[in-house]
C-alpha positions as protocol buffer text, in pm:
chain_id: "A"
residue {
  index: 1
  type: MET
  ca { x: -2596 y: -300 z: -1087 }
}
residue {
  index: 2
  type: GLN
  ca { x: -2333 y: -219 z: -1358 }
}
residue {
  index: 3
  type: THR
  ca { x: -2120 y: -492 z: -1498 }
}
residue {
  index: 4
  type: PRO
  ca { x: -1774 y: -563 z: -1324 }
}
residue {
  index: 5
  type: LEU
  ca { x: -1481 y: -484 z: -1514 }
}
residue {
  index: 6
  type: THR
  ca { x: -1274 y: -764 z: -1659 }
}
residue {
  index: 7
  type: VAL
  ca { x: -950 y: -811 z: -1453 }
}
residue {
  index: 8
  type: SER
  ca { x: -667 y: -1057 z: -1499 }
}
residue {
  index: 9
  type: ALA
  ca { x: -498 y: -1255 z: -1227 }
}
residue {
  index: 10
  type: ARG
  ca { x: -225 y: -1064 z: -1055 }
}
residue {
  index: 11
  type: SER
  ca { x: 139 y: -1186 z: -1047 }
}
residue {
  index: 12
  type: PHE
  ca { x: 384 y: -1056 z: -779 }
}
residue {
  index: 13
  type: LYS
  ca { x: 719 y: -1201 z: -903 }
}
residue {
  index: 14
  type: ASN
  ca { x: 935 y: -895 z: -950 }
}
residue {
  index: 15
  type: VAL
  ca { x: 943 y: -654 z: -623 }
}
residue {
  index: 16
  type: LEU
  ca { x: 1097 y: -338 z: -608 }
}
residue {
  index: 17
  type: LEU
  ca { x: 1217 y: -174 z: -258 }
}
residue {
  index: 18
  type: ALA
  ca { x: 1293 y: 204 z: -294 }
}
residue {
  index: 19
  type: THR
  ca { x: 1540 y: 300 z: -3 }
}
residue {
  index: 20
  type: ASP
  ca { x: 1694 y: 606 z: 143 }
}
residue {
  index: 21
  type: PHE
  ca { x: 1858 y: 377 z: 443 }
}
residue {
  index: 22
  type: SER
  ca { x: 1668 y: 578 z: 691 }
}
residue {
  index: 23
  type: ALA
  ca { x: 1496 y: 369 z: 981 }
}
residue {
  index: 24
  type: ALA
  ca { x: 1179 y: 373 z: 799 }
}
residue {
  index: 25
  type: SER
  ca { x: 1352 y: 212 z: 477 }
}
residue {
  index: 26
  type: HIS
  ca { x: 1504 y: -45 z: 705 }
}
residue {
  index: 27
  type: ALA
  ca { x: 1145 y: -146 z: 829 }
}
residue {
  index: 28
  type: ALA
  ca { x: 1033 y: -144 z: 465 }
}
residue {
  index: 29
  type: PHE
  ca { x: 1342 y: -373 z: 375 }
}
residue {
  index: 30
  type: GLN
  ca { x: 1243 y: -621 z: 654 }
}
residue {
  index: 31
  type: THR
  ca { x: 890 y: -645 z: 522 }
}
residue {
  index: 32
  type: ALA
  ca { x: 1011 y: -673 z: 161 }
}
residue {
  index: 33
  type: LEU
  ca { x: 1227 y: -978 z: 263 }
}
residue {
  index: 34
  type: GLY
  ca { x: 924 y: -1125 z: 413 }
}
residue {
  index: 35
  type: VAL
  ca { x: 699 y: -1059 z: 122 }
}
residue {
  index: 36
  type: CYS
  ca { x: 958 y: -1227 z: -153 }
}
residue {
  index: 37
  type: THR
  ca { x: 1001 y: -1527 z: 88 }
}
residue {
  index: 38
  type: GLU
  ca { x: 617 y: -1557 z: 115 }
}
residue {
  index: 39
  type: LEU
  ca { x: 559 y: -1510 z: -261 }
}
residue {
  index: 40
  type: GLY
  ca { x: 861 y: -1652 z: -399 }
}
residue {
  index: 41
  type: ALA
  ca { x: 962 y: -1324 z: -564 }
}
residue {
  index: 42
  type: SER
  ca { x: 1299 y: -1168 z: -665 }
}
residue {
  index: 43
  type: LEU
  ca { x: 1401 y: -841 z: -510 }
}
residue {
  index: 44
  type: LEU
  ca { x: 1536 y: -536 z: -662 }
}
residue {
  index: 45
  type: ILE
  ca { x: 1666 y: -274 z: -431 }
}
residue {
  index: 46
  type: LEU
  ca { x: 1691 y: 84 z: -569 }
}
residue {
  index: 47
  type: HIS
  ca { x: 1850 y: 381 z: -428 }
}
residue {
  index: 48
  type: VAL
  ca { x: 1812 y: 719 z: -601 }
}
residue {
  index: 49
  type: PHE
  ca { x: 2117 y: 944 z: -542 }
}
residue {
  index: 50
  type: GLU
  ca { x: 1967 y: 1308 z: -541 }
}
residue {
  index: 51
  type: TYR
  ca { x: 2290 y: 1469 z: -549 }
}
residue {
  index: 52
  type: ALA
  ca { x: 2431 y: 1300 z: -885 }
}
residue {
  index: 53
  type: ASN
  ca { x: 2401 y: 1638 z: -1084 }
}
residue {
  index: 54
  type: ALA
  ca { x: 2515 y: 1859 z: -810 }
}
residue {
  index: 55
  type: VAL
  ca { x: 2794 y: 2099 z: -898 }
}
residue {
  index: 56
  type: PRO
  ca { x: 3055 y: 2109 z: -622 }
}
residue {
  index: 57
  type: PRO
  ca { x: 3228 y: 2439 z: -518 }
}
residue {
  index: 58
  type: GLU
  ca { x: 3546 y: 2536 z: -684 }
}
residue {
  index: 59
  type: THR
  ca { x: 3750 y: 2430 z: -366 }
}
residue {
  index: 60
  type: GLY
  ca { x: 3651 y: 2054 z: -448 }
}
residue {
  index: 61
  type: GLY
  ca { x: 3553 y: 1989 z: -103 }
}
residue {
  index: 62
  type: GLY
  ca { x: 3187 y: 1932 z: -198 }
}
residue {
  index: 63
  type: LEU
  ca { x: 3320 y: 1683 z: -439 }
}
residue {
  index: 64
  type: VAL
  ca { x: 3502 y: 1492 z: -185 }
}
residue {
  index: 65
  type: GLU
  ca { x: 3190 y: 1491 z: 50 }
}
residue {
  index: 66
  type: LEU
  ca { x: 2958 y: 1394 z: -239 }
}
residue {
  index: 67
  type: ASP
  ca { x: 3188 y: 1097 z: -323 }
}
residue {
  index: 68
  type: SER
  ca { x: 3190 y: 976 z: 28 }
}
residue {
  index: 69
  type: ILE
  ca { x: 2811 y: 988 z: 49 }
}
residue {
  index: 70
  type: TYR
  ca { x: 2774 y: 788 z: -282 }
}
residue {
  index: 71
  type: GLU
  ca { x: 3015 y: 548 z: -200 }
}
residue {
  index: 72
  type: ASN
  ca { x: 2839 y: 495 z: 140 }
}
residue {
  index: 73
  type: ALA
  ca { x: 2528 y: 436 z: -44 }
}
residue {
  index: 74
  type: ARG
  ca { x: 2676 y: 193 z: -269 }
}
residue {
  index: 75
  type: ASN
  ca { x: 2806 y: -8 z: 56 }
}
residue {
  index: 76
  type: SER
  ca { x: 2466 y: -6 z: 190 }
}
residue {
  index: 77
  type: LEU
  ca { x: 2335 y: -151 z: -131 }
}
residue {
  index: 78
  type: SER
  ca { x: 2581 y: -435 z: -94 }
}
residue {
  index: 79
  type: GLY
  ca { x: 2521 y: -504 z: 255 }
}
residue {
  index: 80
  type: LEU
  ca { x: 2128 y: -523 z: 207 }
}
residue {
  index: 81
  type: SER
  ca { x: 2186 y: -736 z: -122 }
}
residue {
  index: 82
  type: ARG
  ca { x: 2398 y: -1016 z: 99 }
}
residue {
  index: 83
  type: ILE
  ca { x: 2129 y: -1015 z: 368 }
}
residue {
  index: 84
  type: THR
  ca { x: 1859 y: -1079 z: 100 }
}
residue {
  index: 85
  type: GLN
  ca { x: 2088 y: -1355 z: -75 }
}
residue {
  index: 86
  type: ARG
  ca { x: 2162 y: -1515 z: 263 }
}
residue {
  index: 87
  type: ALA
  ca { x: 1769 y: -1540 z: 309 }
}
residue {
  index: 88
  type: GLY
  ca { x: 1747 y: -1722 z: -1 }
}
residue {
  index: 89
  type: VAL
  ca { x: 1575 y: -1462 z: -234 }
}
residue {
  index: 90
  type: SER
  ca { x: 1726 y: -1355 z: -550 }
}
residue {
  index: 91
  type: CYS
  ca { x: 1842 y: -983 z: -526 }
}
residue {
  index: 92
  type: ALA
  ca { x: 1996 y: -733 z: -748 }
}
residue {
  index: 93
  type: THR
  ca { x: 2068 y: -361 z: -669 }
}
residue {
  index: 94
  type: MET
  ca { x: 2045 y: -15 z: -856 }
}
residue {
  index: 95
  type: MET
  ca { x: 2179 y: 316 z: -827 }
}
residue {
  index: 96
  type: GLY
  ca { x: 1987 y: 567 z: -966 }
}
residue {
  index: 97
  type: GLY
  ca { x: 2030 y: 975 z: -1004 }
}
residue {
  index: 98
  type: GLY
  ca { x: 1811 y: 1256 z: -1011 }
}
residue {
  index: 99
  type: ILE
  ca { x: 1473 y: 1312 z: -896 }
}
residue {
  index: 100
  type: PRO
  ca { x: 1378 y: 1023 z: -665 }
}
residue {
  index: 101
  type: SER
  ca { x: 1004 y: 1011 z: -779 }
}
residue {
  index: 102
  type: GLU
  ca { x: 1101 y: 991 z: -1125 }
}
residue {
  index: 103
  type: GLY
  ca { x: 1364 y: 748 z: -1083 }
}
residue {
  index: 104
  type: ILE
  ca { x: 1115 y: 514 z: -902 }
}
residue {
  index: 105
  type: LEU
  ca { x: 841 y: 537 z: -1132 }
}
residue {
  index: 106
  type: GLU
  ca { x: 1084 y: 495 z: -1445 }
}
residue {
  index: 107
  type: THR
  ca { x: 1249 y: 157 z: -1272 }
}
residue {
  index: 108
  type: ILE
  ca { x: 871 y: 42 z: -1204 }
}
residue {
  index: 109
  type: THR
  ca { x: 811 y: 70 z: -1585 }
}
residue {
  index: 110
  type: THR
  ca { x: 1126 y: -46 z: -1731 }
}
residue {
  index: 111
  type: LYS
  ca { x: 1206 y: -336 z: -1501 }
}
residue {
  index: 112
  type: LYS
  ca { x: 842 y: -452 z: -1532 }
}
residue {
  index: 113
  type: ILE
  ca { x: 809 y: -432 z: -1152 }
}
residue {
  index: 114
  type: ASP
  ca { x: 481 y: -611 z: -999 }
}
residue {
  index: 115
  type: LEU
  ca { x: 503 y: -468 z: -643 }
}
residue {
  index: 116
  type: ALA
  ca { x: 688 y: -170 z: -490 }
}
residue {
  index: 117
  type: ILE
  ca { x: 788 y: -103 z: -141 }
}
residue {
  index: 118
  type: LEU
  ca { x: 836 y: 202 z: 41 }
}
residue {
  index: 119
  type: GLY
  ca { x: 903 y: 311 z: 410 }
}
residue {
  index: 120
  type: THR
  ca { x: 711 y: 587 z: 563 }
}
residue {
  index: 121
  type: ASN
  ca { x: 746 y: 831 z: 852 }
}
residue {
  index: 122
  type: ALA
  ca { x: 492 y: 1024 z: 1085 }
}
residue {
  index: 123
  type: LEU
  ca { x: 572 y: 1389 z: 1061 }
}
residue {
  index: 124
  type: HIS
  ca { x: 358 y: 1701 z: 1086 }
}
residue {
  index: 125
  type: GLY
  ca { x: 41 y: 1515 z: 1168 }
}
residue {
  index: 126
  type: PHE
  ca { x: 93 y: 1202 z: 967 }
}
residue {
  index: 127
  type: GLU
  ca { x: 73 y: 1388 z: 629 }
}
residue {
  index: 128
  type: ARG
  ca { x: 443 y: 1357 z: 540 }
}
residue {
  index: 129
  type: LEU
  ca { x: 638 y: 1029 z: 418 }
}
residue {
  index: 130
  type: VAL
  ca { x: 979 y: 973 z: 425 }
}
residue {
  index: 131
  type: PHE
  ca { x: 1005 y: 1038 z: 73 }
}
residue {
  index: 132
  type: GLY
  ca { x: 794 y: 1353 z: 97 }
}
residue {
  index: 133
  type: ALA
  ca { x: 649 y: 1473 z: -245 }
}
residue {
  index: 134
  type: THR
  ca { x: 843 y: 1195 z: -382 }
}
residue {
  index: 135
  type: ALA
  ca { x: 604 y: 908 z: -205 }
}
residue {
  index: 136
  type: GLU
  ca { x: 305 y: 1098 z: -308 }
}
residue {
  index: 137
  type: ALA
  ca { x: 397 y: 1101 z: -694 }
}
residue {
  index: 138
  type: VAL
  ca { x: 467 y: 726 z: -677 }
}
residue {
  index: 139
  type: LEU
  ca { x: 157 y: 635 z: -480 }
}
residue {
  index: 140
  type: ARG
  ca { x: -46 y: 840 z: -740 }
}
residue {
  index: 141
  type: LYS
  ca { x: 134 y: 754 z: -1068 }
}
residue {
  index: 142
  type: ALA
  ca { x: 284 y: 398 z: -1044 }
}
residue {
  index: 143
  type: ASN
  ca { x: 135 y: 148 z: -1262 }
}
residue {
  index: 144
  type: CYS
  ca { x: 176 y: -132 z: -1002 }
}
residue {
  index: 145
  type: PRO
  ca { x: 34 y: -179 z: -651 }
}
residue {
  index: 146
  type: ILE
  ca { x: 254 y: -2 z: -369 }
}
residue {
  index: 147
  type: LEU
  ca { x: 296 y: -139 z: -32 }
}
residue {
  index: 148
  type: THR
  ca { x: 375 y: 111 z: 221 }
}
residue {
  index: 149
  type: VAL
  ca { x: 538 y: 26 z: 580 }
}
residue {
  index: 150
  type: GLY
  ca { x: 441 y: 309 z: 833 }
}
residue {
  index: 151
  type: PRO
  ca { x: 610 y: 369 z: 1175 }
}
residue {
  index: 152
  type: GLN
  ca { x: 328 y: 185 z: 1354 }
}
residue {
  index: 153
  type: ALA
  ca { x: 340 y: -139 z: 1127 }
}
residue {
  index: 154
  type: THR
  ca { x: 483 y: -464 z: 1230 }
}
residue {
  index: 155
  type: ASP
  ca { x: 680 y: -690 z: 981 }
}
residue {
  index: 156
  type: ALA
  ca { x: 436 y: -822 z: 753 }
}
residue {
  index: 157
  type: ALA
  ca { x: 572 y: -1212 z: 741 }
}
residue {
  index: 158
  type: LYS
  ca { x: 551 y: -1246 z: 1124 }
}
residue {
  index: 159
  type: ALA
  ca { x: 185 y: -1082 z: 1138 }
}
residue {
  index: 160
  type: ALA
  ca { x: 88 y: -1326 z: 856 }
}
residue {
  index: 161
  type: ARG
  ca { x: 212 y: -1626 z: 1090 }
}
residue {
  index: 162
  type: ASN
  ca { x: -10 y: -1493 z: 1368 }
}
residue {
  index: 163
  type: GLY
  ca { x: -330 y: -1560 z: 1175 }
}
residue {
  index: 164
  type: GLY
  ca { x: -441 y: -1193 z: 1099 }
}
residue {
  index: 165
  type: PRO
  ca { x: -670 y: -1108 z: 843 }
}
residue {
  index: 166
  type: VAL
  ca { x: -606 y: -901 z: 539 }
}
residue {
  index: 167
  type: VAL
  ca { x: -844 y: -624 z: 548 }
}
residue {
  index: 168
  type: PHE
  ca { x: -1002 y: -459 z: 241 }
}
residue {
  index: 169
  type: ALA
  ca { x: -1145 y: -130 z: 311 }
}
residue {
  index: 170
  type: THR
  ca { x: -1395 y: -3 z: 49 }
}
residue {
  index: 171
  type: ASP
  ca { x: -1633 y: 271 z: -35 }
}
residue {
  index: 172
  type: PHE
  ca { x: -1793 y: 57 z: -308 }
}
residue {
  index: 173
  type: ASN
  ca { x: -1670 y: 300 z: -574 }
}
residue {
  index: 174
  type: PHE
  ca { x: -1707 y: 94 z: -925 }
}
residue {
  index: 175
  type: ILE
  ca { x: -1346 y: 123 z: -1007 }
}
residue {
  index: 176
  type: THR
  ca { x: -1156 y: 75 z: -667 }
}
residue {
  index: 177
  type: THR
  ca { x: -1346 y: -202 z: -574 }
}
residue {
  index: 178
  type: HIS
  ca { x: -1148 y: -416 z: -802 }
}
residue {
  index: 179
  type: ALA
  ca { x: -859 y: -383 z: -567 }
}
residue {
  index: 180
  type: ILE
  ca { x: -1022 y: -672 z: -381 }
}
residue {
  index: 181
  type: ARG
  ca { x: -837 y: -917 z: -629 }
}
residue {
  index: 182
  type: ASP
  ca { x: -507 y: -799 z: -467 }
}
residue {
  index: 183
  type: ALA
  ca { x: -650 y: -867 z: -134 }
}
residue {
  index: 184
  type: ALA
  ca { x: -736 y: -1211 z: -221 }
}
residue {
  index: 185
  type: PHE
  ca { x: -420 y: -1272 z: -366 }
}
residue {
  index: 186
  type: PHE
  ca { x: -231 y: -1194 z: -47 }
}
residue {
  index: 187
  type: CYS
  ca { x: -496 y: -1398 z: 148 }
}
residue {
  index: 188
  type: LYS
  ca { x: -420 y: -1691 z: -73 }
}
residue {
  index: 189
  type: ALA
  ca { x: -44 y: -1640 z: -39 }
}
residue {
  index: 190
  type: THR
  ca { x: -18 y: -1594 z: 328 }
}
residue {
  index: 191
  type: GLY
  ca { x: -308 y: -1834 z: 418 }
}
residue {
  index: 192
  type: SER
  ca { x: -498 y: -1522 z: 586 }
}
residue {
  index: 193
  type: PRO
  ca { x: -859 y: -1470 z: 606 }
}
residue {
  index: 194
  type: LEU
  ca { x: -1037 y: -1184 z: 409 }
}
residue {
  index: 195
  type: HIS
  ca { x: -1202 y: -893 z: 595 }
}
residue {
  index: 196
  type: CYS
  ca { x: -1430 y: -657 z: 400 }
}
residue {
  index: 197
  type: LEU
  ca { x: -1479 y: -314 z: 569 }
}
residue {
  index: 198
  type: HIS
  ca { x: -1699 y: -44 z: 530 }
}
residue {
  index: 199
  type: VAL
  ca { x: -1723 y: 274 z: 739 }
}
residue {
  index: 200
  type: LEU
  ca { x: -2049 y: 457 z: 807 }
}
residue {
  index: 201
  type: PRO
  ca { x: -2109 y: 810 z: 948 }
}
residue {
  index: 202
  type: ARG
  ca { x: -2170 y: 813 z: 1343 }
}
residue {
  index: 203
  type: THR
  ca { x: -2495 y: 1003 z: 1247 }
}
residue {
  index: 204
  type: LEU
  ca { x: -2636 y: 677 z: 1083 }
}
residue {
  index: 205
  type: GLU
  ca { x: -2562 y: 478 z: 1403 }
}
residue {
  index: 206
  type: GLY
  ca { x: -2889 y: 397 z: 1616 }
}
residue {
  index: 207
  type: GLY
  ca { x: -3235 y: 501 z: 1529 }
}
residue {
  index: 208
  type: ALA
  ca { x: -3482 y: 306 z: 1303 }
}
residue {
  index: 209
  type: ARG
  ca { x: -3245 y: 227 z: 1041 }
}
residue {
  index: 210
  type: SER
  ca { x: -2967 y: 103 z: 1262 }
}
residue {
  index: 211
  type: TYR
  ca { x: -3057 y: -259 z: 1173 }
}
residue {
  index: 212
  type: ILE
  ca { x: -3109 y: -258 z: 824 }
}
residue {
  index: 213
  type: ILE
  ca { x: -2820 y: -27 z: 729 }
}
residue {
  index: 214
  type: PRO
  ca { x: -2564 y: -320 z: 820 }
}
residue {
  index: 215
  type: GLN
  ca { x: -2754 y: -575 z: 651 }
}
residue {
  index: 216
  type: ILE
  ca { x: -2760 y: -379 z: 320 }
}
residue {
  index: 217
  type: MET
  ca { x: -2383 y: -287 z: 339 }
}
residue {
  index: 218
  type: THR
  ca { x: -2295 y: -653 z: 439 }
}
residue {
  index: 219
  type: GLU
  ca { x: -2502 y: -779 z: 147 }
}
residue {
  index: 220
  type: ALA
  ca { x: -2316 y: -528 z: -82 }
}
residue {
  index: 221
  type: LEU
  ca { x: -1949 y: -646 z: 59 }
}
residue {
  index: 222
  type: GLN
  ca { x: -2037 y: -1011 z: -19 }
}
residue {
  index: 223
  type: ARG
  ca { x: -2139 y: -899 z: -388 }
}
residue {
  index: 224
  type: VAL
  ca { x: -1824 y: -723 z: -421 }
}
residue {
  index: 225
  type: ALA
  ca { x: -1642 y: -1019 z: -301 }
}
residue {
  index: 226
  type: ILE
  ca { x: -1858 y: -1243 z: -557 }
}
residue {
  index: 227
  type: GLU
  ca { x: -1810 y: -997 z: -865 }
}
residue {
  index: 228
  type: SER
  ca { x: -1447 y: -926 z: -840 }
}
residue {
  index: 229
  type: GLY
  ca { x: -1380 y: -1227 z: -1065 }
}
residue {
  index: 230
  type: THR
  ca { x: -1149 y: -1367 z: -817 }
}
residue {
  index: 231
  type: THR
  ca { x: -1219 y: -1693 z: -616 }
}
residue {
  index: 232
  type: ILE
  ca { x: -1203 y: -1632 z: -259 }
}
residue {
  index: 233
  type: ASP
  ca { x: -1321 y: -1793 z: 65 }
}
residue {
  index: 234
  type: ARG
  ca { x: -1640 y: -1627 z: 186 }
}
residue {
  index: 235
  type: PRO
  ca { x: -1524 y: -1297 z: 352 }
}
residue {
  index: 236
  type: VAL
  ca { x: -1611 y: -1164 z: 686 }
}
residue {
  index: 237
  type: CYS
  ca { x: -1802 y: -830 z: 613 }
}
residue {
  index: 238
  type: ALA
  ca { x: -1769 y: -584 z: 874 }
}
residue {
  index: 239
  type: ILE
  ca { x: -1950 y: -259 z: 907 }
}
residue {
  index: 240
  type: ARG
  ca { x: -1798 y: 36 z: 1167 }
}
residue {
  index: 241
  type: TYR
  ca { x: -1924 y: 365 z: 1229 }
}
residue {
  index: 242
  type: GLY
  ca { x: -1688 y: 666 z: 1279 }
}
residue {
  index: 243
  type: SER
  ca { x: -1635 y: 1030 z: 1229 }
}
residue {
  index: 244
  type: GLU
  ca { x: -1284 y: 987 z: 1105 }
}
residue {
  index: 245
  type: ILE
  ca { x: -1263 y: 717 z: 858 }
}
residue {
  index: 246
  type: SER
  ca { x: -877 y: 671 z: 913 }
}
residue {
  index: 247
  type: ASN
  ca { x: -915 y: 601 z: 1275 }
}
residue {
  index: 248
  type: ALA
  ca { x: -1219 y: 363 z: 1220 }
}
residue {
  index: 249
  type: VAL
  ca { x: -1005 y: 145 z: 973 }
}
residue {
  index: 250
  type: VAL
  ca { x: -668 y: 178 z: 1180 }
}
residue {
  index: 251
  type: GLU
  ca { x: -880 y: 60 z: 1492 }
}
residue {
  index: 252
  type: TYR
  ca { x: -1036 y: -220 z: 1305 }
}
residue {
  index: 253
  type: ALA
  ca { x: -715 y: -337 z: 1185 }
}
residue {
  index: 254
  type: ARG
  ca { x: -544 y: -306 z: 1518 }
}
residue {
  index: 255
  type: GLN
  ca { x: -842 y: -497 z: 1704 }
}
residue {
  index: 256
  type: GLN
  ca { x: -809 y: -779 z: 1438 }
}
residue {
  index: 257
  type: LYS
  ca { x: -429 y: -793 z: 1470 }
}
residue {
  index: 258
  type: ALA
  ca { x: -451 y: -746 z: 1084 }
}
residue {
  index: 259
  type: ASN
  ca { x: -138 y: -849 z: 859 }
}
residue {
  index: 260
  type: LEU
  ca { x: -236 y: -603 z: 582 }
}
residue {
  index: 261
  type: ILE
  ca { x: -468 y: -325 z: 468 }
}
residue {
  index: 262
  type: VAL
  ca { x: -568 y: -282 z: 118 }
}
residue {
  index: 263
  type: LEU
  ca { x: -711 y: 30 z: -24 }
}
residue {
  index: 264
  type: GLY
  ca { x: -827 y: 94 z: -401 }
}
residue {
  index: 265
  type: VAL
  ca { x: -726 y: 445 z: -473 }
}
residue {
  index: 266
  type: ARG
  ca { x: -814 y: 698 z: -745 }
}
residue {
  index: 267
  type: GLN
  ca { x: -512 y: 823 z: -922 }
}
residue {
  index: 268
  type: ALA
  ca { x: -589 y: 1176 z: -978 }
}
residue {
  index: 269
  type: SER
  ca { x: -703 y: 1252 z: -627 }
}
residue {
  index: 270
  type: MET
  ca { x: -569 y: 983 z: -433 }
}
residue {
  index: 271
  type: ALA
  ca { x: -906 y: 938 z: -280 }
}
residue {
  index: 272
  type: ALA
  ca { x: -951 y: 602 z: -126 }
}
residue {
  index: 273
  type: SER
  ca { x: -1203 y: 433 z: 77 }
}
residue {
  index: 274
  type: HIS
  ca { x: -1443 y: 740 z: 112 }
}
residue {
  index: 275
  type: ILE
  ca { x: -1097 y: 912 z: 130 }
}
residue {
  index: 276
  type: PRO
  ca { x: -1042 y: 1270 z: -11 }
}
residue {
  index: 277
  type: GLY
  ca { x: -714 y: 1452 z: 63 }
}
residue {
  index: 278
  type: HIS
  ca { x: -479 y: 1300 z: 291 }
}
residue {
  index: 279
  type: ILE
  ca { x: -694 y: 1032 z: 501 }
}
residue {
  index: 280
  type: ALA
  ca { x: -530 y: 764 z: 304 }
}
residue {
  index: 281
  type: TYR
  ca { x: -176 y: 885 z: 409 }
}
residue {
  index: 282
  type: ARG
  ca { x: -316 y: 923 z: 768 }
}
residue {
  index: 283
  type: ILE
  ca { x: -406 y: 534 z: 739 }
}
residue {
  index: 284
  type: ILE
  ca { x: -69 y: 446 z: 605 }
}
residue {
  index: 285
  type: THR
  ca { x: 113 y: 610 z: 874 }
}
residue {
  index: 286
  type: GLU
  ca { x: -91 y: 506 z: 1158 }
}
residue {
  index: 287
  type: ALA
  ca { x: -184 y: 141 z: 1070 }
}
residue {
  index: 288
  type: PRO
  ca { x: -38 y: -114 z: 1269 }
}
residue {
  index: 289
  type: CYS
  ca { x: 48 y: -334 z: 954 }
}
residue {
  index: 290
  type: PRO
  ca { x: 159 y: -251 z: 599 }
}
residue {
  index: 291
  type: VAL
  ca { x: -95 y: -79 z: 345 }
}
residue {
  index: 292
  type: LEU
  ca { x: -114 y: -179 z: -3 }
}
residue {
  index: 293
  type: THR
  ca { x: -227 y: 76 z: -224 }
}
residue {
  index: 294
  type: VAL
  ca { x: -389 y: -29 z: -572 }
}
residue {
  index: 295
  type: ALA
  ca { x: -436 y: 294 z: -782 }
}
residue {
  index: 296
  type: PHE
  ca { x: -716 y: 301 z: -1070 }
}
residue {
  index: 297
  type: ALA
  ca { x: -788 y: 569 z: -1329 }
}
residue {
  index: 298
  type: SER
  ca { x: -1088 y: 796 z: -1225 }
}
residue {
  index: 299
  type: GLN
  ca { x: -1380 y: 736 z: -1429 }
}
residue {
  index: 300
  type: PRO
  ca { x: -1741 y: 878 z: -1333 }
}
residue {
  index: 301
  type: HIS
  ca { x: -1916 y: 559 z: -1257 }
}
residue {
  index: 302
  type: ALA
  ca { x: -2175 y: 500 z: -984 }
}
residue {
  index: 303
  type: THR
  ca { x: -2079 y: 329 z: -661 }
}
residue {
  index: 304
  type: LEU
  ca { x: -2239 y: -14 z: -559 }
}
residue {
  index: 305
  type: ALA
  ca { x: -2337 y: 187 z: -223 }
}
residue {
  index: 306
  type: ALA
  ca { x: -2559 y: 404 z: -421 }
}
residue {
  index: 307
  type: ALA
  ca { x: -2702 y: 136 z: -605 }
}
residue {
  index: 308
  type: CYS
  ca { x: -2802 y: -73 z: -298 }
}
residue {
  index: 309
  type: LEU
  ca { x: -2938 y: 223 z: -120 }
}
């Protein structure tokens, strides 16, 4: 077994909500409000005005229309700010211009954001987000965790009050297992139990090894929790079988009435919890609760699962 990475305690005091004022972004705003209330955090609401560098036609009609869109956006930001302040949450707003992903990433860095929140939508087989390529770039490149609120997700604060667990889904990759510290943080903040979940292929279900494999995986999950460097209550360790990883994770979260799913992701490929390609996005858009993704730089380490097996 390799020595775990040394990780510092996470702080979530500065929260960013990136909004385009869509229905999905409204759901993300409600979640951001609940999260800031739970954590005692301040909220920065950002809208990136994509048309800031647009050149209007000579008639000037386009300029008038852009001015109207810009003014509506500013009014919308002001409205969100008033709602946030009435809820007792410290709030500031920003209007950026240019490419949305660049604006969001720059804001995360310059404002020292601890947690960014985005809204998502299910389009074309779950694989497009409201921000399209913007969301993918933010999820891959941000230097802070990203909380995404999909179209099936309920409000995080309301779900937490119902006693649902935080589900940490892992494939035992040496780097991404350290996302468990963030799962533990939200467990403590919301008083939620921690469930560690690993999904195995259906081909391993049944047969001579059907009893020993869950035992090995459960022991591995417990070791991940112990070696995370974070003091947490003994987690529930669950094994599920499924041919579609995303479906298995989402179904488990739905059955347990989870208030949050946590995924460790590798920045280069956005692979998470056995997840190549866009399975992470499928979890995000199909999950019945918000999904927290924590990105780590890819490194060629062996997995805990390989060491245990």
